[in-house]
mmCIF file with all atom_site columns, C-alpha atoms in Angstrom:
data_model
loop_
_atom_site.group_PDB
_atom_site.id
_atom_site.type_symbol
_atom_site.label_atom_id
_atom_site.label_alt_id
_atom_site.label_comp_id
_atom_site.label_asym_id
_atom_site.label_entity_id
_atom_site.label_seq_id
_atom_site.pdbx_PDB_ins_code
_atom_site.Cartn_x
_atom_site.Cartn_y
_atom_site.Cartn_z
_atom_site.occupancy
_atom_site.B_iso_or_equiv
_atom_site.pdbx_formal_charge
_atom_site.auth_seq_id
_atom_site.auth_comp_id
_atom_site.auth_asym_id
_atom_site.auth_atom_id
_atom_site.pdbx_PDB_model_num
ATOM 1   C CA . MET A 1 1   ? 44.837 108.774 184.803 1.00 82.00 ? 1   MET A CA 1
ATOM 2   C CA . VAL A 1 2   ? 46.545 111.239 187.175 1.00 86.00 ? 2   VAL A CA 1
ATOM 3   C CA . GLY A 1 3   ? 43.255 112.447 188.643 1.00 87.00 ? 3   GLY A CA 1
ATOM 4   C CA . GLU A 1 4   ? 41.964 108.908 189.098 1.00 87.00 ? 4   GLU A CA 1
ATOM 5   C CA . SER A 1 5   ? 45.206 107.788 190.738 1.00 84.00 ? 5   SER A CA 1
ATOM 6   C CA . LEU A 1 6   ? 45.132 110.778 193.082 1.00 87.00 ? 6   LEU A CA 1
ATOM 7   C CA . ALA A 1 7   ? 41.504 110.066 194.026 1.00 87.00 ? 7   ALA A CA 1
ATOM 8   C CA . ASN A 1 8   ? 42.283 106.405 194.743 1.00 84.00 ? 8   ASN A CA 1
ATOM 9   C CA . ALA A 1 9   ? 45.379 107.268 196.780 1.00 82.00 ? 9   ALA A CA 1
ATOM 10  C CA . ARG A 1 10  ? 43.392 109.833 198.772 1.00 87.00 ? 10  ARG A CA 1
ATOM 11  C CA . LEU A 1 11  ? 40.658 107.245 199.384 1.00 84.00 ? 11  LEU A CA 1
ATOM 12  C CA . ALA A 1 12  ? 43.223 104.722 200.668 1.00 85.00 ? 12  ALA A CA 1
ATOM 13  C CA . LEU A 1 13  ? 44.623 107.311 203.101 1.00 88.00 ? 13  LEU A CA 1
ATOM 14  C CA . GLU A 1 14  ? 41.170 108.392 204.267 1.00 90.00 ? 14  GLU A CA 1
ATOM 15  C CA . ASN A 1 15  ? 40.088 104.788 204.805 1.00 87.00 ? 15  ASN A CA 1
ATOM 16  C CA . VAL A 1 16  ? 43.187 103.839 206.784 1.00 88.00 ? 16  VAL A CA 1
ATOM 17  C CA . ALA A 1 17  ? 42.857 107.006 208.876 1.00 90.00 ? 17  ALA A CA 1
ATOM 18  C CA . LYS A 1 18  ? 39.225 106.169 209.701 1.00 91.00 ? 18  LYS A CA 1
ATOM 19  C CA . ALA A 1 19  ? 40.020 102.558 210.509 1.00 88.00 ? 19  ALA A CA 1
ATOM 20  C CA . HIS A 1 20  ? 43.322 102.878 212.356 1.00 92.00 ? 20  HIS A CA 1
ATOM 21  C CA . THR A 1 21  ? 43.886 106.274 214.002 1.00 95.00 ? 21  THR A CA 1
ATOM 22  C CA . VAL A 1 22  ? 43.477 104.731 217.458 1.00 96.00 ? 22  VAL A CA 1
ATOM 23  C CA . ASP A 1 23  ? 45.814 101.864 216.511 1.00 97.00 ? 23  ASP A CA 1
ATOM 24  C CA . LEU A 1 24  ? 48.468 104.286 215.239 1.00 97.00 ? 24  LEU A CA 1
ATOM 25  C CA . ILE A 1 25  ? 48.325 106.278 218.473 1.00 98.00 ? 25  ILE A CA 1
ATOM 26  C CA . ARG A 1 26  ? 48.598 103.027 220.433 1.00 98.00 ? 26  ARG A CA 1
ATOM 27  C CA . LEU A 1 27  ? 51.642 102.000 218.371 1.00 99.00 ? 27  LEU A CA 1
ATOM 28  C CA . ALA A 1 28  ? 53.268 105.373 219.044 1.00 98.00 ? 28  ALA A CA 1
ATOM 29  C CA . GLN A 1 29  ? 52.648 104.893 222.778 1.00 98.00 ? 29  GLN A CA 1
ATOM 30  C CA . VAL A 1 30  ? 54.198 101.414 222.668 1.00 99.00 ? 30  VAL A CA 1
ATOM 31  C CA . VAL A 1 31  ? 57.257 102.722 220.789 1.00 99.00 ? 31  VAL A CA 1
ATOM 32  C CA . MET A 1 32  ? 57.629 105.663 223.200 1.00 98.00 ? 32  MET A CA 1
ATOM 33  C CA . ALA A 1 33  ? 57.397 103.383 226.242 1.00 98.00 ? 33  ALA A CA 1
ATOM 34  C CA . ALA A 1 34  ? 59.991 101.048 224.741 1.00 98.00 ? 34  ALA A CA 1
ATOM 35  C CA . MET A 1 35  ? 62.411 103.855 223.974 1.00 97.00 ? 35  MET A CA 1
ATOM 36  C CA . GLN A 1 36  ? 61.927 105.490 227.376 1.00 97.00 ? 36  GLN A CA 1
ATOM 37  C CA . SER A 1 37  ? 62.887 102.190 229.018 1.00 98.00 ? 37  SER A CA 1
ATOM 38  C CA . GLY A 1 38  ? 66.029 101.703 226.925 1.00 98.00 ? 38  GLY A CA 1
ATOM 39  C CA . ARG A 1 39  ? 64.477 99.337  224.392 1.00 98.00 ? 39  ARG A CA 1
ATOM 40  C CA . LYS A 1 40  ? 64.543 99.548  220.612 1.00 99.00 ? 40  LYS A CA 1
ATOM 41  C CA . LEU A 1 41  ? 62.439 99.320  217.476 1.00 99.00 ? 41  LEU A CA 1
ATOM 42  C CA . LEU A 1 42  ? 63.283 96.494  215.035 1.00 99.00 ? 42  LEU A CA 1
ATOM 43  C CA . ILE A 1 43  ? 61.787 97.051  211.565 1.00 99.00 ? 43  ILE A CA 1
ATOM 44  C CA . PHE A 1 44  ? 61.672 94.646  208.628 1.00 99.00 ? 44  PHE A CA 1
ATOM 45  C CA . GLY A 1 45  ? 60.004 93.850  205.304 1.00 99.00 ? 45  GLY A CA 1
ATOM 46  C CA . ASN A 1 46  ? 60.794 92.927  201.698 1.00 98.00 ? 46  ASN A CA 1
ATOM 47  C CA . GLY A 1 47  ? 61.353 95.050  198.584 1.00 98.00 ? 47  GLY A CA 1
ATOM 48  C CA . GLY A 1 48  ? 59.657 98.421  198.974 1.00 97.00 ? 48  GLY A CA 1
ATOM 49  C CA . SER A 1 49  ? 58.839 97.487  202.557 1.00 98.00 ? 49  SER A CA 1
ATOM 50  C CA . ALA A 1 50  ? 62.556 96.884  203.182 1.00 98.00 ? 50  ALA A CA 1
ATOM 51  C CA . ALA A 1 51  ? 63.203 100.406 201.929 1.00 98.00 ? 51  ALA A CA 1
ATOM 52  C CA . ASP A 1 52  ? 60.479 101.645 204.303 1.00 98.00 ? 52  ASP A CA 1
ATOM 53  C CA . ALA A 1 53  ? 62.181 99.844  207.192 1.00 98.00 ? 53  ALA A CA 1
ATOM 54  C CA . GLN A 1 54  ? 65.444 101.636 206.426 1.00 98.00 ? 54  GLN A CA 1
ATOM 55  C CA . HIS A 1 55  ? 63.677 104.967 205.982 1.00 98.00 ? 55  HIS A CA 1
ATOM 56  C CA . VAL A 1 56  ? 61.878 104.701 209.341 1.00 98.00 ? 56  VAL A CA 1
ATOM 57  C CA . ALA A 1 57  ? 65.030 103.599 211.168 1.00 99.00 ? 57  ALA A CA 1
ATOM 58  C CA . ALA A 1 58  ? 66.868 106.619 209.746 1.00 98.00 ? 58  ALA A CA 1
ATOM 59  C CA . GLU A 1 59  ? 64.087 108.975 210.879 1.00 98.00 ? 59  GLU A CA 1
ATOM 60  C CA . PHE A 1 60  ? 64.346 107.636 214.439 1.00 98.00 ? 60  PHE A CA 1
ATOM 61  C CA . VAL A 1 61  ? 68.134 107.399 214.691 1.00 98.00 ? 61  VAL A CA 1
ATOM 62  C CA . ASN A 1 62  ? 68.874 110.733 212.994 1.00 97.00 ? 62  ASN A CA 1
ATOM 63  C CA . ARG A 1 63  ? 65.817 113.000 213.116 1.00 94.00 ? 63  ARG A CA 1
ATOM 64  C CA . PHE A 1 64  ? 62.358 113.325 211.651 1.00 94.00 ? 64  PHE A CA 1
ATOM 65  C CA . MET A 1 65  ? 61.482 117.027 211.669 1.00 91.00 ? 65  MET A CA 1
ATOM 66  C CA . ILE A 1 66  ? 63.101 118.333 214.839 1.00 92.00 ? 66  ILE A CA 1
ATOM 67  C CA . ASN A 1 67  ? 66.584 118.039 216.245 1.00 93.00 ? 67  ASN A CA 1
ATOM 68  C CA . ARG A 1 68  ? 66.505 115.689 219.227 1.00 94.00 ? 68  ARG A CA 1
ATOM 69  C CA . PRO A 1 69  ? 68.586 112.872 220.703 1.00 95.00 ? 69  PRO A CA 1
ATOM 70  C CA . PRO A 1 70  ? 68.844 109.695 218.592 1.00 97.00 ? 70  PRO A CA 1
ATOM 71  C CA . LEU A 1 71  ? 66.189 107.043 219.190 1.00 98.00 ? 71  LEU A CA 1
ATOM 72  C CA . ALA A 1 72  ? 67.072 103.335 219.001 1.00 98.00 ? 72  ALA A CA 1
ATOM 73  C CA . ALA A 1 73  ? 65.772 101.792 215.783 1.00 99.00 ? 73  ALA A CA 1
ATOM 74  C CA . ILE A 1 74  ? 67.307 99.124  213.566 1.00 99.00 ? 74  ILE A CA 1
ATOM 75  C CA . ALA A 1 75  ? 66.257 98.094  210.063 1.00 99.00 ? 75  ALA A CA 1
ATOM 76  C CA . LEU A 1 76  ? 66.833 94.342  209.785 1.00 99.00 ? 76  LEU A CA 1
ATOM 77  C CA . THR A 1 77  ? 67.012 94.737  206.004 1.00 98.00 ? 77  THR A CA 1
ATOM 78  C CA . THR A 1 78  ? 70.437 96.349  205.654 1.00 97.00 ? 78  THR A CA 1
ATOM 79  C CA . ASP A 1 79  ? 73.181 93.831  206.405 1.00 97.00 ? 79  ASP A CA 1
ATOM 80  C CA . SER A 1 80  ? 73.755 91.968  203.151 1.00 97.00 ? 80  SER A CA 1
ATOM 81  C CA . SER A 1 81  ? 76.184 89.520  204.777 1.00 98.00 ? 81  SER A CA 1
ATOM 82  C CA . ILE A 1 82  ? 73.638 88.456  207.409 1.00 98.00 ? 82  ILE A CA 1
ATOM 83  C CA . LEU A 1 83  ? 70.770 88.333  204.908 1.00 98.00 ? 83  LEU A CA 1
ATOM 84  C CA . THR A 1 84  ? 72.672 86.235  202.377 1.00 98.00 ? 84  THR A CA 1
ATOM 85  C CA . SER A 1 85  ? 74.317 83.999  204.978 1.00 98.00 ? 85  SER A CA 1
ATOM 86  C CA . VAL A 1 86  ? 71.019 83.095  206.625 1.00 98.00 ? 86  VAL A CA 1
ATOM 87  C CA . GLY A 1 87  ? 69.260 82.845  203.264 1.00 98.00 ? 87  GLY A CA 1
ATOM 88  C CA . ASN A 1 88  ? 71.948 80.541  201.877 1.00 98.00 ? 88  ASN A CA 1
ATOM 89  C CA . ASP A 1 89  ? 72.677 78.389  204.938 1.00 98.00 ? 89  ASP A CA 1
ATOM 90  C CA . PHE A 1 90  ? 69.131 78.110  206.281 1.00 97.00 ? 90  PHE A CA 1
ATOM 91  C CA . SER A 1 91  ? 66.219 79.737  204.477 1.00 98.00 ? 91  SER A CA 1
ATOM 92  C CA . PHE A 1 92  ? 65.134 83.128  203.200 1.00 98.00 ? 92  PHE A CA 1
ATOM 93  C CA . ASP A 1 93  ? 62.171 82.653  205.559 1.00 98.00 ? 93  ASP A CA 1
ATOM 94  C CA . ASP A 1 94  ? 64.593 83.024  208.495 1.00 99.00 ? 94  ASP A CA 1
ATOM 95  C CA . ILE A 1 95  ? 66.451 86.215  207.487 1.00 99.00 ? 95  ILE A CA 1
ATOM 96  C CA . PHE A 1 96  ? 64.557 88.399  209.960 1.00 99.00 ? 96  PHE A CA 1
ATOM 97  C CA . ALA A 1 97  ? 63.754 85.747  212.580 1.00 99.00 ? 97  ALA A CA 1
ATOM 98  C CA . LYS A 1 98  ? 67.453 85.012  213.187 1.00 99.00 ? 98  LYS A CA 1
ATOM 99  C CA . GLN A 1 99  ? 68.131 88.716  213.694 1.00 99.00 ? 99  GLN A CA 1
ATOM 100 C CA . ILE A 1 100 ? 65.171 89.014  216.081 1.00 99.00 ? 100 ILE A CA 1
ATOM 101 C CA . ARG A 1 101 ? 66.621 86.099  218.073 1.00 98.00 ? 101 ARG A CA 1
ATOM 102 C CA . ALA A 1 102 ? 70.058 87.743  218.142 1.00 98.00 ? 102 ALA A CA 1
ATOM 103 C CA . LEU A 1 103 ? 69.020 91.343  218.818 1.00 98.00 ? 103 LEU A CA 1
ATOM 104 C CA . GLY A 1 104 ? 65.526 91.290  220.291 1.00 98.00 ? 104 GLY A CA 1
ATOM 105 C CA . LYS A 1 105 ? 64.856 91.590  224.013 1.00 98.00 ? 105 LYS A CA 1
ATOM 106 C CA . PRO A 1 106 ? 61.568 91.576  225.909 1.00 98.00 ? 106 PRO A CA 1
ATOM 107 C CA . GLY A 1 107 ? 60.067 95.046  225.658 1.00 98.00 ? 107 GLY A CA 1
ATOM 108 C CA . ASP A 1 108 ? 61.601 95.821  222.265 1.00 99.00 ? 108 ASP A CA 1
ATOM 109 C CA . VAL A 1 109 ? 59.124 96.493  219.453 1.00 99.00 ? 109 VAL A CA 1
ATOM 110 C CA . ALA A 1 110 ? 59.065 94.368  216.290 1.00 99.00 ? 110 ALA A CA 1
ATOM 111 C CA . LEU A 1 111 ? 57.459 96.248  213.387 1.00 99.00 ? 111 LEU A CA 1
ATOM 112 C CA . GLY A 1 112 ? 56.861 94.098  210.323 1.00 99.00 ? 112 GLY A CA 1
ATOM 113 C CA . ILE A 1 113 ? 55.837 95.591  206.990 1.00 99.00 ? 113 ILE A CA 1
ATOM 114 C CA . SER A 1 114 ? 54.144 93.473  204.310 1.00 98.00 ? 114 SER A CA 1
ATOM 115 C CA . THR A 1 115 ? 51.727 94.822  201.707 1.00 97.00 ? 115 THR A CA 1
ATOM 116 C CA . SER A 1 116 ? 50.105 91.388  201.310 1.00 97.00 ? 116 SER A CA 1
ATOM 117 C CA . GLY A 1 117 ? 50.338 90.244  204.915 1.00 97.00 ? 117 GLY A CA 1
ATOM 118 C CA . ASN A 1 118 ? 51.627 86.898  203.676 1.00 98.00 ? 118 ASN A CA 1
ATOM 119 C CA . SER A 1 119 ? 55.417 87.298  203.469 1.00 98.00 ? 119 SER A CA 1
ATOM 120 C CA . PRO A 1 120 ? 56.833 84.074  204.988 1.00 99.00 ? 120 PRO A CA 1
ATOM 121 C CA . ASN A 1 121 ? 59.932 85.759  206.442 1.00 99.00 ? 121 ASN A CA 1
ATOM 122 C CA . VAL A 1 122 ? 57.858 88.501  208.095 1.00 99.00 ? 122 VAL A CA 1
ATOM 123 C CA . ILE A 1 123 ? 55.450 85.881  209.460 1.00 99.00 ? 123 ILE A CA 1
ATOM 124 C CA . ARG A 1 124 ? 58.354 83.867  210.893 1.00 99.00 ? 124 ARG A CA 1
ATOM 125 C CA . ALA A 1 125 ? 59.905 86.965  212.464 1.00 99.00 ? 125 ALA A CA 1
ATOM 126 C CA . MET A 1 126 ? 56.597 87.904  214.102 1.00 99.00 ? 126 MET A CA 1
ATOM 127 C CA . GLU A 1 127 ? 56.308 84.390  215.550 1.00 99.00 ? 127 GLU A CA 1
ATOM 128 C CA . ILE A 1 128 ? 59.788 84.621  217.061 1.00 99.00 ? 128 ILE A CA 1
ATOM 129 C CA . ALA A 1 129 ? 59.212 88.169  218.320 1.00 99.00 ? 129 ALA A CA 1
ATOM 130 C CA . ALA A 1 130 ? 56.068 87.094  220.177 1.00 98.00 ? 130 ALA A CA 1
ATOM 131 C CA . GLU A 1 131 ? 57.849 84.016  221.551 1.00 98.00 ? 131 GLU A CA 1
ATOM 132 C CA . LEU A 1 132 ? 60.656 86.208  222.940 1.00 98.00 ? 132 LEU A CA 1
ATOM 133 C CA . GLY A 1 133 ? 58.339 88.769  224.546 1.00 98.00 ? 133 GLY A CA 1
ATOM 134 C CA . LEU A 1 134 ? 58.743 91.628  222.092 1.00 99.00 ? 134 LEU A CA 1
ATOM 135 C CA . ARG A 1 135 ? 55.820 93.958  221.459 1.00 99.00 ? 135 ARG A CA 1
ATOM 136 C CA . THR A 1 136 ? 54.529 93.304  217.945 1.00 99.00 ? 136 THR A CA 1
ATOM 137 C CA . ALA A 1 137 ? 53.013 95.489  215.237 1.00 99.00 ? 137 ALA A CA 1
ATOM 138 C CA . ILE A 1 138 ? 52.381 95.038  211.542 1.00 98.00 ? 138 ILE A CA 1
ATOM 139 C CA . LEU A 1 139 ? 51.713 97.339  208.602 1.00 98.00 ? 139 LEU A CA 1
ATOM 140 C CA . THR A 1 140 ? 49.847 95.457  205.915 1.00 98.00 ? 140 THR A CA 1
ATOM 141 C CA . GLY A 1 141 ? 47.199 95.915  203.237 1.00 96.00 ? 141 GLY A CA 1
ATOM 142 C CA . GLY A 1 142 ? 44.235 94.369  201.484 1.00 94.00 ? 142 GLY A CA 1
ATOM 143 C CA . SER A 1 143 ? 42.631 91.770  203.737 1.00 95.00 ? 143 SER A CA 1
ATOM 144 C CA . GLY A 1 144 ? 45.687 91.758  206.021 1.00 96.00 ? 144 GLY A CA 1
ATOM 145 C CA . GLY A 1 145 ? 46.715 88.238  205.059 1.00 97.00 ? 145 GLY A CA 1
ATOM 146 C CA . LYS A 1 146 ? 48.016 85.842  207.694 1.00 98.00 ? 146 LYS A CA 1
ATOM 147 C CA . LEU A 1 147 ? 49.781 88.643  209.568 1.00 97.00 ? 147 LEU A CA 1
ATOM 148 C CA . LYS A 1 148 ? 46.545 90.366  210.574 1.00 96.00 ? 148 LYS A CA 1
ATOM 149 C CA . ASP A 1 149 ? 46.148 87.803  213.367 1.00 96.00 ? 149 ASP A CA 1
ATOM 150 C CA . MET A 1 150 ? 49.792 87.714  214.450 1.00 96.00 ? 150 MET A CA 1
ATOM 151 C CA . ALA A 1 151 ? 50.478 91.090  216.048 1.00 98.00 ? 151 ALA A CA 1
ATOM 152 C CA . GLU A 1 152 ? 49.215 93.133  218.970 1.00 98.00 ? 152 GLU A CA 1
ATOM 153 C CA . ILE A 1 153 ? 48.742 96.154  216.722 1.00 98.00 ? 153 ILE A CA 1
ATOM 154 C CA . VAL A 1 154 ? 47.675 95.841  213.085 1.00 98.00 ? 154 VAL A CA 1
ATOM 155 C CA . LEU A 1 155 ? 47.491 98.757  210.659 1.00 98.00 ? 155 LEU A CA 1
ATOM 156 C CA . CYS A 1 156 ? 45.897 97.400  207.483 1.00 97.00 ? 156 CYS A CA 1
ATOM 157 C CA . VAL A 1 157 ? 45.439 99.671  204.462 1.00 96.00 ? 157 VAL A CA 1
ATOM 158 C CA . PRO A 1 158 ? 42.095 98.667  202.928 1.00 92.00 ? 158 PRO A CA 1
ATOM 159 C CA . SER A 1 159 ? 43.237 98.664  199.307 1.00 91.00 ? 159 SER A CA 1
ATOM 160 C CA . ALA A 1 160 ? 44.066 95.934  196.811 1.00 91.00 ? 160 ALA A CA 1
ATOM 161 C CA . PHE A 1 161 ? 46.460 98.195  194.874 1.00 90.00 ? 161 PHE A CA 1
ATOM 162 C CA . THR A 1 162 ? 50.025 97.694  196.095 1.00 94.00 ? 162 THR A CA 1
ATOM 163 C CA . PRO A 1 163 ? 51.309 101.202 195.208 1.00 93.00 ? 163 PRO A CA 1
ATOM 164 C CA . HIS A 1 164 ? 48.534 102.823 197.267 1.00 92.00 ? 164 HIS A CA 1
ATOM 165 C CA . ILE A 1 165 ? 49.236 100.448 200.160 1.00 95.00 ? 165 ILE A CA 1
ATOM 166 C CA . GLN A 1 166 ? 52.913 101.442 200.016 1.00 96.00 ? 166 GLN A CA 1
ATOM 167 C CA . GLU A 1 167 ? 52.060 105.151 199.869 1.00 94.00 ? 167 GLU A CA 1
ATOM 168 C CA . ALA A 1 168 ? 49.741 104.781 202.853 1.00 96.00 ? 168 ALA A CA 1
ATOM 169 C CA . HIS A 1 169 ? 52.426 102.860 204.746 1.00 97.00 ? 169 HIS A CA 1
ATOM 170 C CA . LEU A 1 170 ? 54.886 105.725 204.266 1.00 96.00 ? 170 LEU A CA 1
ATOM 171 C CA . TRP A 1 171 ? 52.247 108.204 205.454 1.00 96.00 ? 171 TRP A CA 1
ATOM 172 C CA . LEU A 1 172 ? 51.584 106.055 208.548 1.00 97.00 ? 172 LEU A CA 1
ATOM 173 C CA . GLU A 1 173 ? 55.322 105.687 209.189 1.00 98.00 ? 173 GLU A CA 1
ATOM 174 C CA . HIS A 1 174 ? 55.830 109.448 209.058 1.00 97.00 ? 174 HIS A CA 1
ATOM 175 C CA . LEU A 1 175 ? 52.875 109.968 211.393 1.00 97.00 ? 175 LEU A CA 1
ATOM 176 C CA . LEU A 1 176 ? 54.386 107.403 213.767 1.00 98.00 ? 176 LEU A CA 1
ATOM 177 C CA . CYS A 1 177 ? 57.683 109.316 213.772 1.00 98.00 ? 177 CYS A CA 1
ATOM 178 C CA . ARG A 1 178 ? 55.890 112.580 214.446 1.00 96.00 ? 178 ARG A CA 1
ATOM 179 C CA . LEU A 1 179 ? 53.714 111.140 217.229 1.00 97.00 ? 179 LEU A CA 1
ATOM 180 C CA . VAL A 1 180 ? 56.775 109.672 218.936 1.00 98.00 ? 180 VAL A CA 1
ATOM 181 C CA . ASP A 1 181 ? 58.790 112.880 218.569 1.00 96.00 ? 181 ASP A CA 1
ATOM 182 C CA . GLU A 1 182 ? 55.937 115.031 219.879 1.00 95.00 ? 182 GLU A CA 1
ATOM 183 C CA . GLY A 1 183 ? 55.227 112.584 222.693 1.00 96.00 ? 183 GLY A CA 1
ATOM 184 C CA . LEU A 1 184 ? 58.828 112.499 223.857 1.00 96.00 ? 184 LEU A CA 1
ATOM 185 C CA . TYR A 1 185 ? 60.007 116.024 223.018 1.00 94.00 ? 185 TYR A CA 1
ATOM 186 C CA . GLY A 1 186 ? 56.904 118.220 222.627 1.00 90.00 ? 186 GLY A CA 1
ATOM 187 C CA . LYS A 1 187 ? 55.379 120.023 219.675 1.00 79.00 ? 187 LYS A CA 1
ATOM 188 C CA . ALA A 1 188 ? 57.845 122.902 219.457 1.00 70.00 ? 188 ALA A CA 1
ATOM 189 C CA . GLY A 1 189 ? 59.213 123.196 215.950 1.00 62.00 ? 189 GLY A CA 1
ATOM 190 C CA . PHE A 1 190 ? 56.483 121.213 214.207 1.00 63.00 ? 190 PHE A CA 1
ATOM 191 C CA . GLU A 1 191 ? 53.914 124.006 213.791 1.00 60.00 ? 191 GLU A CA 1
ATOM 192 C CA . ALA A 1 192 ? 56.158 126.163 211.614 1.00 54.00 ? 192 ALA A CA 1
ATOM 193 C CA . LYS A 1 193 ? 56.909 123.234 209.318 1.00 57.00 ? 193 LYS A CA 1
ATOM 194 C CA . GLU A 1 194 ? 53.327 122.210 208.421 1.00 57.00 ? 194 GLU A CA 1
#
């Protein structure tokens, strides 16, 4: 079981690397341009993807692998009062869209994470982000679901197994952090840590 799981996880990573290296580099360039112009990264998803959103925001605001100035990133998954207020008074489908409306500005980057590509609240947030002039990107899996056609940049892990999609998302998120850090602050400090 362990060997088979490792082989399948490796295959998912290899396949996403083959399919989306150029897209990942493009996403890093979009995030760097946004941050260099005083904009921010807004990240959101449900369940494990919500945890990913928080993880990525922490890597940008605090540090990934090198000490550098904080970078503006907000996980829209953390404020329980906002999430439950919007979910109760309006709809769970609006929990991220309302925050995008309140916080998003043209030139910001909206990064949605959905393993299925069909999460209604991520879909709604991507619609609002595009309407408001935010740059849009999605991490998804399988066939990409509805979200595959809703963002400028789509990174879709070609796997039907949710745990491998989630593992590949974390790998992509860490690569994004590294690409942005290296692009903005150089490679010094990374070589010794590989």
